PDB file of C-alpha atoms in Angstrom:
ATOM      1  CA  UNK A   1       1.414 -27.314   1.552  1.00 44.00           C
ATOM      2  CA  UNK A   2       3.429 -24.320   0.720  1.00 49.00           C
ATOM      3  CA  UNK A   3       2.778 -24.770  -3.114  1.00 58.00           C
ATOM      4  CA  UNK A   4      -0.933 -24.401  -3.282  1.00 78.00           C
ATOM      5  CA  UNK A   5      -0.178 -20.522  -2.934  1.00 93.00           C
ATOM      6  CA  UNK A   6       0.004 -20.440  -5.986  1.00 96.00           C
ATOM      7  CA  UNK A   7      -3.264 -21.524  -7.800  1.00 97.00           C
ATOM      8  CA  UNK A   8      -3.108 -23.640 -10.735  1.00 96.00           C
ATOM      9  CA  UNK A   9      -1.566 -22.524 -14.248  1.00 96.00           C
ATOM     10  CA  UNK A  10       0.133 -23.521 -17.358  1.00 96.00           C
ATOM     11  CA  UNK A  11      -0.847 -25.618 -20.045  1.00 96.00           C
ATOM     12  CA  UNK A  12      -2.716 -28.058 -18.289  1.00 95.00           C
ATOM     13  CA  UNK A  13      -5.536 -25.298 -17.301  1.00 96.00           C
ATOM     14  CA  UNK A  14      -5.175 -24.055 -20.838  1.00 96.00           C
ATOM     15  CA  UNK A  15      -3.510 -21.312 -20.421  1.00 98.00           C
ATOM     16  CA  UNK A  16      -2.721 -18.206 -23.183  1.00 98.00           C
ATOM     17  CA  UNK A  17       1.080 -17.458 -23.454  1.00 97.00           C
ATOM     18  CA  UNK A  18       2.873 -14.157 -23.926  1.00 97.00           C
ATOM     19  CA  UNK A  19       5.325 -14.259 -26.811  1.00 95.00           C
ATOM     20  CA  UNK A  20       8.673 -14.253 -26.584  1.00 96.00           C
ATOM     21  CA  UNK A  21       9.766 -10.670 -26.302  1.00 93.00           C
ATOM     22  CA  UNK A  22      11.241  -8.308 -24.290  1.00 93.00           C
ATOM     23  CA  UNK A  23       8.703  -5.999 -22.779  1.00 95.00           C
ATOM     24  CA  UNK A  24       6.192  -7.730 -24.795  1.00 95.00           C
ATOM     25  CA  UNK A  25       2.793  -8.022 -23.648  1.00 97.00           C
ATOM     26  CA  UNK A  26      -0.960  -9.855 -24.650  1.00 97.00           C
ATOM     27  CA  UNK A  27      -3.044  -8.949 -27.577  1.00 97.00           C
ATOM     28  CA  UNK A  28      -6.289  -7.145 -25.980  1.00 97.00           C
ATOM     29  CA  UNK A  29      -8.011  -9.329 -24.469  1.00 98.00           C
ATOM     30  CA  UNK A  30     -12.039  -8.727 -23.986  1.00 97.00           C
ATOM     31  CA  UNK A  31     -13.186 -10.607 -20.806  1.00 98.00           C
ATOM     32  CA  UNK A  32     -16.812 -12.194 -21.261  1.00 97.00           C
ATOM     33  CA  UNK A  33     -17.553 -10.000 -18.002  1.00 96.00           C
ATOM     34  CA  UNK A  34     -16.850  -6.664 -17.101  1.00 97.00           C
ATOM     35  CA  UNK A  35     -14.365  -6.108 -14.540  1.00 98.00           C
ATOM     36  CA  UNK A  36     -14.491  -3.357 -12.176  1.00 97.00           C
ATOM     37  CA  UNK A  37     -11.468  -1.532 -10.554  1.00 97.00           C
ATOM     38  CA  UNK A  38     -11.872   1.835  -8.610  1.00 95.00           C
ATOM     39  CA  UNK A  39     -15.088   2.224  -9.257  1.00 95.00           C
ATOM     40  CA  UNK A  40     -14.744   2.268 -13.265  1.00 96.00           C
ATOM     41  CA  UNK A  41     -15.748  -1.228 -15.315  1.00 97.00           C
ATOM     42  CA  UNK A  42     -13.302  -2.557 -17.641  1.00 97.00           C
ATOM     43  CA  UNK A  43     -13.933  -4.638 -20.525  1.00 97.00           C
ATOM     44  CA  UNK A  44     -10.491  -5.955 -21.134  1.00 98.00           C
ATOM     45  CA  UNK A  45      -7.425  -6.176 -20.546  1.00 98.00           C
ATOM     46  CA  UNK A  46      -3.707  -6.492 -21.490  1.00 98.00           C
ATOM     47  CA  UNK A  47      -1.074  -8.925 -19.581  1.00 98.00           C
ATOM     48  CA  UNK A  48       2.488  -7.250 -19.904  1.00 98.00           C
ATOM     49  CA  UNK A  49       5.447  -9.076 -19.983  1.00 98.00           C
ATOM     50  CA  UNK A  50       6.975  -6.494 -17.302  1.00 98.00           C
ATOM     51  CA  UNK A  51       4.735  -7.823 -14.346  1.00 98.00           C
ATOM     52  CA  UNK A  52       1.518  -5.713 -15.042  1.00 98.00           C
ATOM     53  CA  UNK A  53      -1.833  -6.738 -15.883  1.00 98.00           C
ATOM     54  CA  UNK A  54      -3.665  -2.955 -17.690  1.00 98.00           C
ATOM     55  CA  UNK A  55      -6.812  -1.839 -18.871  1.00 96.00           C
ATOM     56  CA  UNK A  56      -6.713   1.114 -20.943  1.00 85.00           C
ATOM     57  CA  UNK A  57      -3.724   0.684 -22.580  1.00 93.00           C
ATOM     58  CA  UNK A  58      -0.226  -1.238 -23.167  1.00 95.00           C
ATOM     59  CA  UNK A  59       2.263  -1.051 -20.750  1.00 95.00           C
ATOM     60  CA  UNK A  60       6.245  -1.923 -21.880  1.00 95.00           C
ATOM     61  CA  UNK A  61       7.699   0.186 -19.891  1.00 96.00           C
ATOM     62  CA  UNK A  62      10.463  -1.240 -17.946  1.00 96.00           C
ATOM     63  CA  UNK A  63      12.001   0.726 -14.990  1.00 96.00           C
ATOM     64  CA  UNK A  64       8.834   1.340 -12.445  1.00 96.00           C
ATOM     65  CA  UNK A  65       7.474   5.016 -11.282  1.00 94.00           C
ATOM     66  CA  UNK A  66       5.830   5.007  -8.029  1.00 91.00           C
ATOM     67  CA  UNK A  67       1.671   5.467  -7.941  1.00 94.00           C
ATOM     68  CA  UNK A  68      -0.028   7.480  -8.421  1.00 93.00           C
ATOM     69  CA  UNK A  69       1.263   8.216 -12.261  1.00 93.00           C
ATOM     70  CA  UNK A  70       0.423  11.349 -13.932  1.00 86.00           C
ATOM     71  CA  UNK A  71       0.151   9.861 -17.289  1.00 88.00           C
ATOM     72  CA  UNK A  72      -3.390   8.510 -16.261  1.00 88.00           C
ATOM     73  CA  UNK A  73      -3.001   4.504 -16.957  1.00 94.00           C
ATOM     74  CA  UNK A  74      -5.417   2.207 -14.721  1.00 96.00           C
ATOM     75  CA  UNK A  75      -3.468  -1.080 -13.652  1.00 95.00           C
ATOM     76  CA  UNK A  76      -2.655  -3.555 -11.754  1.00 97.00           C
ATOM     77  CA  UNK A  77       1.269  -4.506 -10.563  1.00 98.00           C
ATOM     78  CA  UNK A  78       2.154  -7.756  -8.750  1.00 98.00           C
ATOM     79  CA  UNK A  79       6.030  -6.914  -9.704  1.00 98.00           C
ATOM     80  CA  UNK A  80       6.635  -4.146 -12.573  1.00 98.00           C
ATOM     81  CA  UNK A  81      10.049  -4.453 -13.092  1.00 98.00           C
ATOM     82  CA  UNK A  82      12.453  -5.742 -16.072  1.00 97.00           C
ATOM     83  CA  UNK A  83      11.052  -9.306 -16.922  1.00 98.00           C
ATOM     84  CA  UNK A  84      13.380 -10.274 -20.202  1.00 97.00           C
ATOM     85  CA  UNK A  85      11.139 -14.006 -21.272  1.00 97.00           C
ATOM     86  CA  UNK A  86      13.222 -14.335 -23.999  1.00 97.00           C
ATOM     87  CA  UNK A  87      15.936 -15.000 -21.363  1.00 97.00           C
ATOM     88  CA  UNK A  88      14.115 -17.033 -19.594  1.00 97.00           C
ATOM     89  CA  UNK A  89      10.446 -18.037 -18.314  1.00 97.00           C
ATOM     90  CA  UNK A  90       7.385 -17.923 -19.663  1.00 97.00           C
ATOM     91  CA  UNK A  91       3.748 -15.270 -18.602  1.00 98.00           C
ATOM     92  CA  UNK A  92       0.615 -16.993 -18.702  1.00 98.00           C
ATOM     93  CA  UNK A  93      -3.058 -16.020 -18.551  1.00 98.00           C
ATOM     94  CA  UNK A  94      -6.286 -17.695 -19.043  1.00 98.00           C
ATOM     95  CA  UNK A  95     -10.108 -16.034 -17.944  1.00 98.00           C
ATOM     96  CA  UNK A  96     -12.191 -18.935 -16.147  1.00 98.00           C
ATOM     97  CA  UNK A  97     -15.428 -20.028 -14.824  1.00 98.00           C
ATOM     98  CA  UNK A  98     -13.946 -23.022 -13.616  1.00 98.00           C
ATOM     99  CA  UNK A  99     -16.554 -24.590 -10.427  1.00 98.00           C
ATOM    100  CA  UNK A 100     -13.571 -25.415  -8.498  1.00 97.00           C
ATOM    101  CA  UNK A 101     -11.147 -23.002  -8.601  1.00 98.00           C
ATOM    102  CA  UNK A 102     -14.035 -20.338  -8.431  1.00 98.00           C
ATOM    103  CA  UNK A 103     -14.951 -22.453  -5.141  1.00 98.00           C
ATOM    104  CA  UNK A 104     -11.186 -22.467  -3.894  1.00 97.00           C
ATOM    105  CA  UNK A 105     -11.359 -18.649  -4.714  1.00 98.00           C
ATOM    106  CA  UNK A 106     -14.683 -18.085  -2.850  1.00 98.00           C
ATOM    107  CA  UNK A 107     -13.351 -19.643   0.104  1.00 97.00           C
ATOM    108  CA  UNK A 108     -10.204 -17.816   0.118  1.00 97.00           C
ATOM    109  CA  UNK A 109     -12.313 -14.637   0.085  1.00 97.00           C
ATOM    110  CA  UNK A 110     -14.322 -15.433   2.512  1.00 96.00           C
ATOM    111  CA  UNK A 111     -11.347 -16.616   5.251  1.00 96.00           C
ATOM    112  CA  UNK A 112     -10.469 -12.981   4.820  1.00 96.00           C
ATOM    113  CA  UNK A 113     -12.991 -10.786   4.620  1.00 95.00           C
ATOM    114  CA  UNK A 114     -15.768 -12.956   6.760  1.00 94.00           C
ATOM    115  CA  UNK A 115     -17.767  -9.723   6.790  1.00 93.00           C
ATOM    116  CA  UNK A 116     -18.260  -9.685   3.223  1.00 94.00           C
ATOM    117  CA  UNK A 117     -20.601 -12.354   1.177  1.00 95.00           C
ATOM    118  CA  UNK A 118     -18.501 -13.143  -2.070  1.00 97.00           C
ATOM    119  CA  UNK A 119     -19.209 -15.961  -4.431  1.00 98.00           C
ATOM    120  CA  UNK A 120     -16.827 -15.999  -7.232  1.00 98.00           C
ATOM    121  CA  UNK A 121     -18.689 -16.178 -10.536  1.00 98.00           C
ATOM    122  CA  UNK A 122     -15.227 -15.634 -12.640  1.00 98.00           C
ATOM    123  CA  UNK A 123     -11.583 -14.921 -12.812  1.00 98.00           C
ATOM    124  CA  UNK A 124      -9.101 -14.193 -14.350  1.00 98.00           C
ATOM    125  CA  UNK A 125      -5.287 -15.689 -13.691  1.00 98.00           C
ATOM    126  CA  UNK A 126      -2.152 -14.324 -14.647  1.00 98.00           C
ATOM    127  CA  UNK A 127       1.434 -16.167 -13.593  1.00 98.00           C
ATOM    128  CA  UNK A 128       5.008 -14.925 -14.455  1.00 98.00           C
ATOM    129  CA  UNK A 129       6.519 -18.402 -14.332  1.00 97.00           C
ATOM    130  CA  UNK A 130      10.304 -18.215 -13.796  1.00 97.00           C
ATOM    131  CA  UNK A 131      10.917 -15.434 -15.423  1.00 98.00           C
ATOM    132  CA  UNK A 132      14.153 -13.748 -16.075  1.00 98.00           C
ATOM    133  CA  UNK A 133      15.785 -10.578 -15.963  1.00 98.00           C
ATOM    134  CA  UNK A 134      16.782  -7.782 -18.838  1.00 97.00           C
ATOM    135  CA  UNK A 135      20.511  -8.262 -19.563  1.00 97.00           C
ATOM    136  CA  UNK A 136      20.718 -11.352 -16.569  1.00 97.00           C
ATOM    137  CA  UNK A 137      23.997 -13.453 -16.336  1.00 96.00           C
ATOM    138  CA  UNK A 138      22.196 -15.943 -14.481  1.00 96.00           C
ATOM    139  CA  UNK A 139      19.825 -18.355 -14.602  1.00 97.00           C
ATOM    140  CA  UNK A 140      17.515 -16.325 -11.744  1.00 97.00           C
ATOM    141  CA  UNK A 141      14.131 -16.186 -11.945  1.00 98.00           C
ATOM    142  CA  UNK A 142      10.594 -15.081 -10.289  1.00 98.00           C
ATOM    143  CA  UNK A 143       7.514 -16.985 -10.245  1.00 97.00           C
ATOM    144  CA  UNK A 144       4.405 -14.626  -9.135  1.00 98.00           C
ATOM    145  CA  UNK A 145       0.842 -14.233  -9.723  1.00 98.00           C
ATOM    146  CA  UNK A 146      -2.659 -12.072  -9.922  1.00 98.00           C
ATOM    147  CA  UNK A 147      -5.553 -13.230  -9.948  1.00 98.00           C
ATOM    148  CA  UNK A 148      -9.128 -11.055 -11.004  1.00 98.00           C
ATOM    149  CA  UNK A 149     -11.532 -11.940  -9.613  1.00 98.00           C
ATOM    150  CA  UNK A 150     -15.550 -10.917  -9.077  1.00 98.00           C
ATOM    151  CA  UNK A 151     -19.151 -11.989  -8.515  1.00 97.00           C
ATOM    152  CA  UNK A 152     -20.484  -9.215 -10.559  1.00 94.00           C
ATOM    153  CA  UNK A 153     -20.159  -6.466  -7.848  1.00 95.00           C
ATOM    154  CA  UNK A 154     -17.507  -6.853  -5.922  1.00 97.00           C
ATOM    155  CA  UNK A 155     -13.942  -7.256  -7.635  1.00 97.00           C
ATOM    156  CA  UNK A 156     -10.942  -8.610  -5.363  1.00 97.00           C
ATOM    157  CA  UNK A 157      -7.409  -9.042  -6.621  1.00 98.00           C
ATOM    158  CA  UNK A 158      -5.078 -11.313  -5.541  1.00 98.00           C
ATOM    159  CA  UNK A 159      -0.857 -11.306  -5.779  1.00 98.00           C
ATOM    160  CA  UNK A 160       0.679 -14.566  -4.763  1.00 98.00           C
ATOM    161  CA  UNK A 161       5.059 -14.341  -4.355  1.00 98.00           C
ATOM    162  CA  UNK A 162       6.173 -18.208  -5.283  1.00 97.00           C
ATOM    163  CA  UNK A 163      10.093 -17.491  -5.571  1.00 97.00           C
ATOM    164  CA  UNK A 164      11.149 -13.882  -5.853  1.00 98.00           C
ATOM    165  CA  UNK A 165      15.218 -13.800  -6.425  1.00 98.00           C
ATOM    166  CA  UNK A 166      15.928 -10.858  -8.489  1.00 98.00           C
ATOM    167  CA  UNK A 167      14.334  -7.001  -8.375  1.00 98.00           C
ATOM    168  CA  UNK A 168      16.099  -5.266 -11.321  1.00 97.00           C
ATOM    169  CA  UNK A 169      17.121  -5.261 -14.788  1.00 97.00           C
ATOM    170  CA  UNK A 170      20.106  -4.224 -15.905  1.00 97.00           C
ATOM    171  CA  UNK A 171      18.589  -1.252 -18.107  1.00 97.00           C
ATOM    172  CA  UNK A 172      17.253   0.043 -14.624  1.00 97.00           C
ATOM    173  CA  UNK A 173      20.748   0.060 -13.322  1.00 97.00           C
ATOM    174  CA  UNK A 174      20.316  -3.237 -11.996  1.00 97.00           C
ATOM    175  CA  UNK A 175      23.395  -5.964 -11.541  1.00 97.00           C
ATOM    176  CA  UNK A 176      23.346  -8.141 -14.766  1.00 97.00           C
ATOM    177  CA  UNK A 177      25.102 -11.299 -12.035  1.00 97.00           C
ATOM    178  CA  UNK A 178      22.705 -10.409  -9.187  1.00 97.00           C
ATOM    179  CA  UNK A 179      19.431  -8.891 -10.347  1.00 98.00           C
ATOM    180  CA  UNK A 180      19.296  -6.378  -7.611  1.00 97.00           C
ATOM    181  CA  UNK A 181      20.346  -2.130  -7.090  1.00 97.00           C
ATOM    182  CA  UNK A 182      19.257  -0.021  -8.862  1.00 97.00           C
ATOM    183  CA  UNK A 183      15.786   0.855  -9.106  1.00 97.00           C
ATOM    184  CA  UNK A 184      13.794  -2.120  -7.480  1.00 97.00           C
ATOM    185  CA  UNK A 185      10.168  -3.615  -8.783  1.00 98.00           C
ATOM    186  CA  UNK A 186       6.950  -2.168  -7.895  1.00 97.00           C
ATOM    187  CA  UNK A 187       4.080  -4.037  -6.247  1.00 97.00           C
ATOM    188  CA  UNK A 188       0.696  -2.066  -5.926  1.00 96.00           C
ATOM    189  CA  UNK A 189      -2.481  -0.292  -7.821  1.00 96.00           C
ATOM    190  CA  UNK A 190      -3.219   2.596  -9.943  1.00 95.00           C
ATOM    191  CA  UNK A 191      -6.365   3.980 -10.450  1.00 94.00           C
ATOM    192  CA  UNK A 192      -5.604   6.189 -13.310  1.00 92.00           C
ATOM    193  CA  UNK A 193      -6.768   9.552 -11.621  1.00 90.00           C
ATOM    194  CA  UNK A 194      -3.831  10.798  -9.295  1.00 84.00           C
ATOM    195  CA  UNK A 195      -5.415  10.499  -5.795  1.00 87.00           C
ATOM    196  CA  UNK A 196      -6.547   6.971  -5.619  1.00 91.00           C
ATOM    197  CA  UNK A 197      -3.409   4.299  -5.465  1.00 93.00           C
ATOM    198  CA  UNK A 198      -1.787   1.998  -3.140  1.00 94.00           C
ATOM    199  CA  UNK A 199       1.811   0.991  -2.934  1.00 94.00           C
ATOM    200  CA  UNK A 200       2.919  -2.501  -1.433  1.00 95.00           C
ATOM    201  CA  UNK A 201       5.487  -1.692   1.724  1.00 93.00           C
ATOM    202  CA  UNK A 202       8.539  -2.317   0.196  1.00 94.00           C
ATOM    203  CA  UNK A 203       8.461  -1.426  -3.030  1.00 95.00           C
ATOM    204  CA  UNK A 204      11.140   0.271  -4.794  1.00 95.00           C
ATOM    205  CA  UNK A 205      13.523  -0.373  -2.671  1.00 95.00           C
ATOM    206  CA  UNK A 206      15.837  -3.721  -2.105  1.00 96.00           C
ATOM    207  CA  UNK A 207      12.942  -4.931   0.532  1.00 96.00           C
ATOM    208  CA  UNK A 208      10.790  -6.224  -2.352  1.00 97.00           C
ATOM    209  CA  UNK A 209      12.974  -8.959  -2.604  1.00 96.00           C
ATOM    210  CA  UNK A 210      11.618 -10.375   1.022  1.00 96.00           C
ATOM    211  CA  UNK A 211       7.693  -9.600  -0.958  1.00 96.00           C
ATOM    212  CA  UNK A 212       7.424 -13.825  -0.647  1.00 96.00           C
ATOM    213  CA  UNK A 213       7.322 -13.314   3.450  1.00 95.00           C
ATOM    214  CA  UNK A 214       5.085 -10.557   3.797  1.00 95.00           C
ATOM    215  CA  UNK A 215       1.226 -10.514   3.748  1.00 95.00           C
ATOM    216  CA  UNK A 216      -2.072  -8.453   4.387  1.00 95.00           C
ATOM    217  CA  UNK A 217      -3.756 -11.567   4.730  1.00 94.00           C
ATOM    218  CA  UNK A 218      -1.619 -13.470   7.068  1.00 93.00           C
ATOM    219  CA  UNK A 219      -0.475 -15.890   4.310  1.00 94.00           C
ATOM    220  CA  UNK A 220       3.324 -15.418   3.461  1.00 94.00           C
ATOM    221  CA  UNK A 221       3.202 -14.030   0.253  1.00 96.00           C
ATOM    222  CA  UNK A 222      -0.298 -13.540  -0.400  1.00 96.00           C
ATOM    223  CA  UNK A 223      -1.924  -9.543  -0.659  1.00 97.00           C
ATOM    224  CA  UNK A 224      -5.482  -9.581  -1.138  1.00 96.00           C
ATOM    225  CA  UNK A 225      -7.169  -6.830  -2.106  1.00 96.00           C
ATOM    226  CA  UNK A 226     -11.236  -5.667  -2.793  1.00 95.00           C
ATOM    227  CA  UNK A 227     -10.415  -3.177  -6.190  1.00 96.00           C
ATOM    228  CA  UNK A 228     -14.163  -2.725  -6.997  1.00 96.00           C
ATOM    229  CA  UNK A 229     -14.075   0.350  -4.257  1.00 93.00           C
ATOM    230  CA  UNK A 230     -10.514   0.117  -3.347  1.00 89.00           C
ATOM    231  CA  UNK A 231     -10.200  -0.872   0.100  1.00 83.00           C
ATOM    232  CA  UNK A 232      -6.555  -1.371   1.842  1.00 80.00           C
ATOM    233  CA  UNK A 233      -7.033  -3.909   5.398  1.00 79.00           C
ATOM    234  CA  UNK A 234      -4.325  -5.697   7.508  1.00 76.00           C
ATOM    235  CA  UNK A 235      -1.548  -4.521   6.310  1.00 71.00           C
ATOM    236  CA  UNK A 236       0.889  -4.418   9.301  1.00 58.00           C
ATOM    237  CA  UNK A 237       1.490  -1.320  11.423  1.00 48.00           C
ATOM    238  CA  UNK A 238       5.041  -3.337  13.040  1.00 46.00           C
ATOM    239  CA  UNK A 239       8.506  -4.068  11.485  1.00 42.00           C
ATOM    240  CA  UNK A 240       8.031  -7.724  10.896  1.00 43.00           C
ATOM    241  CA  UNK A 241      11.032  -9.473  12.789  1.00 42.00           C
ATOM    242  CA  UNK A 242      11.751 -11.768   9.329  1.00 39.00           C
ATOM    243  CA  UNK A 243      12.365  -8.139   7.851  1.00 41.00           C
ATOM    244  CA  UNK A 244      13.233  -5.822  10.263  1.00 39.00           C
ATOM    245  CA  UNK A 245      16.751  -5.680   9.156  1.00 38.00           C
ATOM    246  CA  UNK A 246      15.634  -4.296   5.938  1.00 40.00           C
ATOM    247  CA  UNK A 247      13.387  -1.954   6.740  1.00 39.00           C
ATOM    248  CA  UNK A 248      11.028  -3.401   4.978  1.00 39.00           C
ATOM    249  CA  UNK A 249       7.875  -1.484   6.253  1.00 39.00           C
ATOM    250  CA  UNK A 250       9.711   1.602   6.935  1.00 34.00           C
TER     251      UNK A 250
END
């Protein structure tokens, strides 16, 4: 079923919340394993309101840049834009050993990249659930996902698109009543040097909003990604039909 794209959060799995606060973010959190991401291990992590999980430092920024940055900060986007939770919504994130998501995980990995041997030994799961817009008029909101994950060596990273309906804020010259011009969400990776990076098709530019139908993994709104040595596969050469009209890989 269409919902298990999203893999399970909240506070049934114990989740962490984000307060209440516009482009508010996580204490630091240190993760019982180290994480690694471009070839660098991390030892924690912060999860920022604005749809970015980072290593190195805070991120509250609001209106996206496109990779690679020149001010040097490692992280991880599923959809850096605007994200007001005080409006609306709330950003949850929990690290986990748990047998079977780990297991659901392995599989996953393994449906993908069949070349590669991966057994999960941890993750870590981040979800932006329903979450609203700076300075929305509406009751609009985006549900979206990454998950960390690793067996020690290899690190993949997984973005899962629920319900995308708005790609702005209104501070980033966004429509307060639609949530879209402006300057669109980003989706992608920064390694914090300023040749390694990878931005989703799409991003910055009103295509994002169609992020829920596109894939590199054949899944409709699933990107998968191996970070540890950052490798890009399947990600489509063609104008999907569903998108064509917006240009959405052009």
């Amino acid at each position: 079923p269409a919902a298990s794209l999203l893999y399970p959060y909240g506070p049934d799995q114990r989740d962490q919340k984000n307060p209440k606060l516009d482009d508010g973010t996580s204490k630091k959190l240190s993760l019982a394993v180290p994480f690694t991401f471009y070839g660098k291990e991390y030892q924690a992590l912060y999860v920022n309101n604005n749809g970015v999980i980072s290593f190195d430092t805070r991120v509250s920024q609001y209106t996206p840049d496109p990779f690679p940055l020149a001010d040097g900060r490692p992280f991880v986007a599923p959809f850096w834009a605007d994200v007001d939770n005080v409006l609306g919504g709330d950003v949850f994130y929990r690290e986990t050993t748990d047998p079977t998501l780990l297991a659901r995980l392995t599989g996953d990995i393994e449906q993908y990249f069949p070349a590669i041997p991966f057994a999960a030994t941890w993750a870590f799961v981040a979800t932006w659930d329903h979450v609203a817009y700076y300075g929305s008029t509406t009751t609009k909101g985006n549900t979206f996902q990454a998950v960390l994950t690793t067996d020690t060596k290899m690190s993949f990273v997984i973005f899962n698109y629920w319900d995308i309906q708005w790609t702005t804020g209104a501070a980033s010259d966004g429509d307060a009543e639609t949530g879209l011009g402006g300057t669109p969400a980003h989706a992608g990776f920064n390694s914090g040097d300023d040749t390694n990076f990878y931005n989703i098709p799409g991003s910055e530019t009103d295509a994002i909003i169609n992020i829920t139908e596109t894939s590199n993994v054949n899944v409709p709104g699933r990107w998968v990604f191996q970070v540890d040595d950052f490798k890009v596969t399947g990600v489509p050469t063609e104008v999907p039909k569903m998108a064509a009209a917006n240009n959405c890989w052009l």
